[in-house]
XYZ file of C-alpha atoms in Angstrom:
476
model
C 2.850 13.537 -7.508
C 0.837 11.281 -9.516
C -0.009 12.111 -12.933
C -2.721 10.208 -14.788
C -1.109 10.714 -18.632
C 0.928 13.398 -20.382
C -0.718 16.405 -21.532
C 1.054 17.136 -24.500
C 0.319 13.937 -27.542
C 2.908 12.656 -30.194
C 4.468 14.510 -33.030
C 4.285 11.442 -35.124
C 1.246 11.775 -36.465
C 3.216 15.212 -38.333
C 6.253 13.289 -39.241
C 4.209 9.704 -39.883
C 1.185 10.373 -41.633
C 0.772 6.560 -42.817
C 1.926 5.537 -39.437
C -1.389 3.369 -38.285
C -0.328 1.050 -41.011
C 2.879 0.262 -38.540
C -0.214 -1.156 -35.989
C -0.795 -4.989 -35.548
C -4.397 -4.923 -35.851
C -4.854 -6.874 -32.352
C -2.701 -3.659 -30.518
C -5.040 -1.360 -32.478
C -7.994 -2.802 -30.637
C -6.544 -3.596 -27.329
C -4.960 0.211 -27.083
C -8.641 1.141 -27.667
C -9.811 -0.979 -24.840
C -7.175 0.659 -22.625
C -8.620 3.880 -23.265
C -11.449 2.886 -20.149
C -11.150 5.510 -17.526
C -12.441 3.037 -15.198
C -9.210 1.246 -15.986
C -6.981 3.772 -15.466
C -8.576 4.938 -12.343
C -7.984 1.822 -10.563
C -3.906 2.134 -11.450
C -4.107 6.136 -10.607
C -5.369 5.017 -7.043
C -2.616 1.707 -6.599
C -0.060 4.532 -7.534
C -1.730 7.115 -4.444
C -1.527 5.270 -2.214
C 2.567 5.349 -2.079
C 2.514 8.102 0.277
C 0.298 9.978 2.029
C 0.262 12.882 -0.064
C 1.379 11.135 -3.211
C -1.765 12.991 -5.143
C -0.582 16.762 -4.493
C 2.944 16.636 -3.664
C 6.288 15.653 -4.485
C 7.751 15.532 -8.862
C 5.962 14.461 -11.470
C 5.867 10.995 -11.608
C 5.251 8.510 -14.428
C 2.041 8.647 -15.277
C -0.726 5.678 -14.747
C -1.488 5.418 -18.559
C 1.924 4.603 -18.793
C 2.636 2.523 -16.433
C -0.686 0.226 -17.116
C 0.050 0.387 -20.725
C 3.884 -1.133 -20.570
C 2.924 -3.454 -17.465
C 0.144 -4.625 -20.909
C 3.088 -4.850 -23.254
C 5.673 -6.529 -20.269
C 3.201 -9.441 -19.828
C 1.235 -9.447 -23.834
C 4.950 -10.679 -24.937
C 6.514 -12.106 -21.976
C 9.293 -9.890 -21.584
C 11.567 -8.633 -18.814
C 11.306 -5.633 -17.402
C 14.953 -4.276 -19.142
C 13.481 -6.211 -22.429
C 10.317 -4.193 -22.229
C 12.090 -0.692 -21.698
C 14.257 -1.364 -24.769
C 11.592 -2.462 -26.865
C 9.333 0.137 -26.015
C 12.514 2.765 -26.620
C 13.412 1.589 -29.490
C 9.605 1.458 -31.474
C 7.311 3.998 -32.674
C 4.589 1.879 -32.306
C 5.050 1.371 -28.774
C 5.998 4.781 -27.842
C 2.417 5.531 -29.406
C 0.577 2.434 -27.696
C 2.184 3.536 -24.193
C 1.595 6.736 -24.738
C 4.837 7.978 -24.256
C 5.907 9.258 -27.550
C 8.533 11.821 -27.424
C 8.780 11.699 -23.628
C 11.254 9.685 -21.394
C 10.718 6.045 -20.970
C 10.535 4.971 -17.593
C 13.938 2.751 -17.037
C 13.513 -0.973 -15.637
C 13.973 -0.056 -11.824
C 11.402 2.565 -12.390
C 8.869 0.493 -13.383
C 9.913 -2.628 -11.247
C 8.957 -0.117 -7.988
C 5.715 0.995 -9.798
C 4.589 -2.641 -10.550
C 5.056 -3.446 -6.803
C 2.445 -1.037 -6.135
C -0.762 -2.969 -7.775
C -1.782 -5.446 -4.867
C -4.599 -8.011 -5.814
C -7.502 -5.566 -4.921
C -6.277 -3.596 -8.196
C -5.630 -6.780 -10.517
C -8.807 -8.308 -9.960
C -10.819 -4.881 -10.528
C -9.303 -4.457 -13.231
C -9.605 -8.306 -14.296
C -13.535 -7.404 -13.381
C -13.336 -4.363 -15.438
C -12.542 -6.017 -18.731
C -15.296 -8.639 -17.670
C -17.485 -5.415 -18.372
C -16.242 -5.013 -21.321
C -16.554 -7.649 -22.878
C -20.137 -7.589 -21.855
C -20.417 -4.716 -23.051
C -19.331 -6.129 -26.778
C -21.187 -9.298 -26.572
C -17.947 -11.328 -26.642
C -18.914 -12.919 -23.589
C -22.242 -13.852 -22.011
C -21.951 -15.509 -18.777
C -24.482 -18.614 -20.123
C -21.290 -21.117 -19.437
C -18.802 -21.382 -17.139
C -15.589 -23.949 -16.391
C -13.160 -24.239 -13.893
C -9.799 -25.403 -13.652
C -6.691 -25.544 -11.502
C -3.016 -25.440 -12.386
C 0.352 -25.054 -10.777
C 2.625 -21.517 -11.097
C 6.333 -22.624 -10.190
C 8.487 -20.164 -8.072
C 11.835 -19.327 -9.702
C 13.549 -21.569 -7.315
C 15.946 -24.783 -8.433
C 15.251 -28.018 -7.092
C 14.903 -28.278 -3.508
C 16.804 -30.993 -2.083
C 18.288 -30.709 2.332
C 22.020 -30.590 1.075
C 21.794 -27.586 -1.357
C 19.332 -26.051 1.245
C 21.527 -26.416 3.912
C 24.222 -24.902 1.162
C 21.779 -21.638 0.689
C 21.599 -20.917 4.045
C 25.306 -20.581 4.981
C 25.991 -18.812 1.457
C 22.849 -16.380 2.327
C 24.084 -15.607 6.148
C 27.861 -15.473 5.315
C 27.025 -13.298 2.308
C 25.142 -11.380 4.820
C 27.681 -11.244 7.596
C 30.572 -9.782 5.444
C 28.104 -7.032 4.105
C 27.564 -6.127 8.266
C 31.025 -6.215 8.757
C 31.920 -4.078 5.733
C 29.153 -1.263 7.310
C 30.773 -1.565 10.916
C 34.184 -1.810 9.993
C 36.890 -5.257 10.580
C 37.638 -4.527 13.546
C 34.044 -5.152 15.253
C 32.862 -8.481 13.873
C 34.610 -11.301 12.655
C 34.001 -13.773 10.064
C 35.032 -17.252 9.122
C 33.901 -18.394 5.670
C 32.388 -21.890 5.775
C 31.076 -22.161 2.284
C 33.573 -23.758 0.325
C 33.426 -26.427 3.058
C 30.078 -27.143 2.886
C 30.110 -26.732 -0.869
C 32.961 -29.449 -1.219
C 30.204 -31.974 1.114
C 27.304 -30.799 -0.844
C 29.436 -31.953 -4.168
C 30.180 -35.241 -2.141
C 26.476 -35.757 -1.518
C 25.841 -35.237 -4.888
C 27.947 -37.762 -6.219
C 27.229 -40.330 -4.117
C 23.404 -40.017 -4.379
C 24.283 -41.177 -7.816
C 25.518 -44.474 -6.723
C 22.710 -45.387 -3.909
C 19.997 -46.089 -6.304
C 17.984 -49.651 -6.411
C 20.381 -50.808 -9.718
C 23.273 -51.162 -7.304
C 23.358 -54.267 -5.438
C 22.962 -54.133 -1.114
C 26.438 -54.163 0.207
C 27.109 -51.092 -1.853
C 24.302 -49.016 -1.515
C 23.875 -49.306 2.290
C 27.970 -48.236 2.206
C 26.946 -45.401 -0.199
C 24.342 -44.162 2.464
C 26.242 -45.327 5.547
C 28.652 -41.949 4.067
C 26.195 -39.486 2.727
C 24.401 -39.595 6.249
C 28.049 -38.637 7.545
C 28.599 -36.042 5.254
C 25.080 -34.448 6.136
C 26.176 -34.666 9.731
C 29.271 -33.140 8.408
C 27.280 -30.185 6.745
C 24.633 -29.588 9.448
C 27.136 -29.303 11.949
C 29.055 -26.232 9.559
C 25.768 -24.999 9.349
C 25.257 -24.651 13.189
C 28.125 -23.075 13.330
C 27.301 -20.195 11.005
C 23.675 -19.767 12.355
C 25.529 -19.419 15.554
C 27.880 -16.845 14.497
C 24.457 -14.877 12.960
C 22.798 -14.871 16.076
C 25.821 -13.602 18.023
C 26.029 -10.589 15.364
C 23.005 -9.677 15.374
C 22.192 -9.686 19.184
C 25.413 -7.469 19.584
C 23.354 -5.273 17.029
C 20.889 -5.057 18.966
C 22.608 -4.829 22.279
C 24.607 -1.483 20.352
C 28.258 -3.247 20.662
C 28.179 -3.168 17.101
C 27.159 -0.049 15.746
C 27.897 2.687 12.248
C 27.957 5.897 11.915
C 25.048 7.925 11.053
C 22.780 6.724 8.193
C 24.843 3.759 7.727
C 23.121 2.403 11.306
C 19.833 1.581 9.337
C 22.129 -0.212 6.860
C 23.201 -2.473 10.276
C 19.645 -2.861 11.396
C 18.253 -3.818 8.330
C 21.378 -6.746 7.534
C 20.684 -7.590 11.430
C 16.726 -8.088 10.104
C 18.177 -10.043 7.681
C 20.528 -12.598 9.547
C 17.439 -13.296 12.006
C 14.782 -14.036 9.410
C 17.390 -16.028 7.417
C 18.882 -17.812 10.297
C 15.232 -19.139 11.142
C 14.782 -20.503 8.062
C 18.026 -22.453 8.530
C 16.984 -24.091 11.759
C 14.110 -24.989 9.872
C 16.301 -26.652 7.328
C 18.168 -28.319 9.781
C 15.260 -30.021 11.413
C 13.642 -31.260 8.826
C 17.566 -32.732 7.155
C 17.480 -34.433 10.712
C 13.933 -35.806 10.408
C 14.202 -36.919 6.899
C 17.606 -37.967 6.416
C 18.809 -39.300 9.809
C 15.442 -40.105 11.105
C 14.131 -41.719 7.776
C 10.556 -39.280 8.079
C 10.270 -38.636 4.475
C 6.894 -36.881 5.039
C 8.079 -34.598 7.191
C 5.454 -31.647 7.185
C 5.247 -27.840 6.451
C 9.012 -28.718 4.293
C 11.135 -25.207 3.615
C 11.708 -25.907 0.153
C 13.024 -22.543 -0.454
C 14.837 -20.144 1.450
C 14.398 -17.369 -1.057
C 10.426 -18.057 -2.102
C 9.609 -19.818 1.733
C 5.654 -19.489 0.355
C 6.530 -22.341 -2.199
C 4.463 -25.564 -1.657
C 5.457 -28.781 -3.243
C 1.996 -30.097 -5.542
C 1.694 -33.403 -7.044
C -1.109 -33.246 -10.118
C -0.337 -36.622 -11.408
C 1.567 -35.687 -15.144
C 3.890 -38.298 -16.219
C 6.608 -35.694 -17.008
C 6.762 -33.197 -13.806
C 4.832 -35.664 -10.927
C 6.178 -33.437 -8.135
C 5.956 -28.695 -8.711
C 7.076 -26.700 -6.701
C 4.963 -23.656 -6.825
C 1.340 -22.235 -5.838
C -1.629 -23.850 -6.384
C -3.547 -21.000 -9.266
C -7.783 -21.473 -9.887
C -8.506 -19.952 -13.708
C -12.312 -19.855 -14.288
C -13.463 -19.013 -18.060
C -16.354 -18.424 -19.511
C -17.133 -18.221 -23.487
C -14.433 -16.637 -25.936
C -11.749 -18.326 -23.821
C -11.850 -15.138 -21.686
C -10.922 -15.775 -18.322
C -13.374 -14.207 -15.929
C -11.570 -15.041 -12.369
C -8.494 -16.328 -11.061
C -7.277 -17.245 -7.650
C -3.856 -18.187 -6.043
C -4.403 -20.164 -2.917
C -2.520 -19.346 -0.088
C -2.045 -23.099 0.483
C -2.810 -26.167 -0.725
C -6.782 -27.251 -0.936
C -8.586 -29.750 -2.807
C -10.127 -28.695 -6.165
C -13.504 -29.421 -5.026
C -13.296 -26.996 -2.105
C -12.940 -24.135 -5.077
C -16.155 -25.070 -6.682
C -18.646 -23.231 -4.759
C -16.830 -19.911 -4.610
C -16.523 -19.918 -8.155
C -20.140 -20.012 -8.888
C -20.643 -17.821 -6.446
C -17.647 -14.952 -7.983
C -19.596 -16.264 -11.229
C -23.001 -15.008 -9.944
C -21.747 -11.860 -8.777
C -19.934 -11.044 -11.918
C -22.828 -11.767 -14.453
C -25.847 -10.979 -12.050
C -27.148 -14.492 -12.266
C -25.740 -18.370 -12.029
C -24.261 -20.108 -15.478
C -26.587 -21.890 -17.650
C -23.502 -24.302 -17.727
C -20.989 -25.445 -15.166
C -18.248 -27.552 -15.994
C -15.277 -28.961 -14.279
C -13.209 -32.019 -14.307
C -13.395 -35.064 -12.205
C -10.970 -33.569 -9.240
C -14.198 -31.287 -8.642
C -16.674 -33.867 -8.390
C -19.046 -34.527 -5.639
C -22.483 -35.025 -4.545
C -22.187 -31.981 -2.764
C -20.824 -30.096 -5.053
C -23.603 -31.082 -7.428
C -26.195 -29.995 -5.331
C -24.419 -26.764 -4.636
C -24.355 -25.559 -8.582
C -28.563 -26.774 -8.371
C -29.527 -24.897 -5.492
C -27.945 -21.777 -6.723
C -30.018 -22.213 -10.222
C -27.679 -23.733 -12.306
C -29.819 -25.308 -15.312
C -26.909 -28.074 -16.463
C -23.711 -29.372 -14.276
C -20.919 -31.550 -15.684
C -19.004 -33.273 -13.036
C -17.573 -36.176 -14.444
C -17.382 -38.768 -11.450
C -14.171 -40.620 -10.413
C -14.020 -44.352 -10.124
C -16.618 -46.632 -11.660
C -19.892 -45.264 -11.615
C -22.976 -46.717 -11.115
C -25.677 -47.960 -13.758
C -27.568 -44.828 -13.367
C -24.353 -42.507 -13.392
C -23.378 -43.787 -16.368
C -26.781 -43.444 -18.496
C -26.287 -39.567 -16.969
C -23.003 -39.091 -18.244
C -24.172 -40.530 -22.277
C -26.481 -37.876 -22.658
C -25.452 -36.064 -25.371
C -25.127 -32.445 -23.307
C -23.176 -34.327 -21.116
C -20.637 -35.427 -23.453
C -20.699 -32.047 -25.144
C -20.035 -30.160 -21.924
C -17.126 -32.193 -21.452
C -15.503 -31.434 -24.930
C -15.632 -28.009 -24.020
C -14.529 -28.209 -21.012
C -10.944 -29.652 -22.440
C -10.795 -25.886 -23.746
C -9.541 -25.247 -20.183
C -6.412 -27.375 -20.971
C -5.263 -25.595 -23.722
C -6.298 -22.008 -22.357
C -3.548 -22.971 -19.183
C -1.043 -23.818 -22.005
C -1.590 -20.587 -23.465
C -1.119 -18.610 -20.612
C 1.919 -20.354 -19.384
C 3.609 -20.380 -22.917
C 2.159 -17.289 -24.230
C 2.114 -15.051 -21.152
C 4.660 -16.699 -18.593
C 2.832 -18.161 -16.422
C 4.629 -21.312 -16.083
C 7.170 -19.837 -13.705
C 7.082 -16.920 -11.974
C 9.851 -14.242 -12.093
C 9.064 -12.142 -8.980
C 9.144 -12.222 -5.429
C 7.239 -13.421 -2.410
C 3.668 -14.102 -2.182
C 2.918 -10.692 -3.593
C 4.787 -11.495 -6.602
C 2.943 -14.485 -7.292
C -0.317 -12.683 -6.868
C 1.205 -9.775 -9.372
C 2.272 -11.919 -11.629
C -0.637 -13.891 -12.350
C -3.058 -11.208 -12.307
C -1.246 -9.613 -14.705
C -0.851 -12.254 -17.003
C -4.589 -13.225 -16.821
C -4.923 -9.307 -17.774
C -3.149 -9.574 -20.542
C -4.463 -13.074 -22.089
C -8.195 -11.341 -21.745
C -6.763 -7.922 -23.673
C -5.479 -10.227 -26.288
C -8.934 -12.436 -26.569
C -10.957 -9.149 -26.733
C -8.113 -7.491 -29.907
C -8.719 -10.811 -31.841
C -12.730 -11.151 -31.193
C -13.533 -10.914 -34.494
C -16.487 -8.211 -35.091
C -19.190 -10.876 -35.984
C -18.955 -11.536 -31.972
C -19.617 -7.871 -31.167
C -23.289 -7.191 -32.649
């Protein structure tokens, strides 16, 4: 059964009469902001959707207030779930902040399961409520808007065709062994080919170091021929493992491989995993044949990870990291470095396509368009400028790409335009902060839903810190 909060409050006020002096001032202000009932209602509604009767039946669960505050702490300091549990358990301040006090601290696994209940709608609702709080405190007014995009990487290794094939063999073989352990060794025979694949993948890696431009043409051609032969051997072994997995899944579906009692549910789940992973490995085999054997390096819809299949290869023009593997994320800000909206793009889109939705979202949040709207050259187009002007934006600062005309050059040299571009560069700093402080450099949650949750909680942590550090002068 879902609880909003613990009934009995802390005894620390009696034990530590000067306990308030232990609090960080920003954390104390964040604590006051999180007392908002609208924020708590959103979390409670999400937890109540876990089961049809979670509102009125079942044992008492972790209160919604504790879930919200522990997740805020976790992303505020970029902790893991285990670190969050340990830090809260050992700190009187964090216990008081999370409203746990003398109660038991939820363990990491419990917090993981509860965090997975927070969908994109809940997180967007939390951000929208924080925007309203910031407006009430006069920290933001919505007069200015700046937009930028960045890439949040998924938690994968660098994808190569050989390592993806090795991953597929390893996962399928492991699942087959688990299935054999459930149904018994006599019903299912499993041949382990992981070592054979691993030796060939290692040889491919070693040969790839000599097949460079610095090598002679004869040496390079000989090395590449050997690598193609090794790839053929790895693909043959992978196809054999995929056939073995297909046979096992078909036997489970036909009923010739079964378990007793509730163990059959485990067998069905393993068979489903074999079918899912087998489909991804087949796609890797097709793209490896096209890329390595046929030379089509621009093969569309490449699989970059068996564990995070939604990962995309995105090039943002960075010298240190030309290609990033993850999802494109749009961040939209108002004054005071406050992020008013975010969006995890399901597929790679042009920056310019995100401009008009950003303007509409700003108007929805503040009830009017911004006076100034600014973005980088990736958003610049005549259509986007007209769209902003038609929506009532007074000044639009979108620097043109390429060589501007003399008229355009004079427009961009105006003082307000140059000041707007200087203010726009704050987007880069804010992206750096959320990546470095709140962990948006790499998502450690699984799946596309996990990416949405990771980015949303990081944005919420950033906004709470902005509200907590806002000076009293800005609140008048």
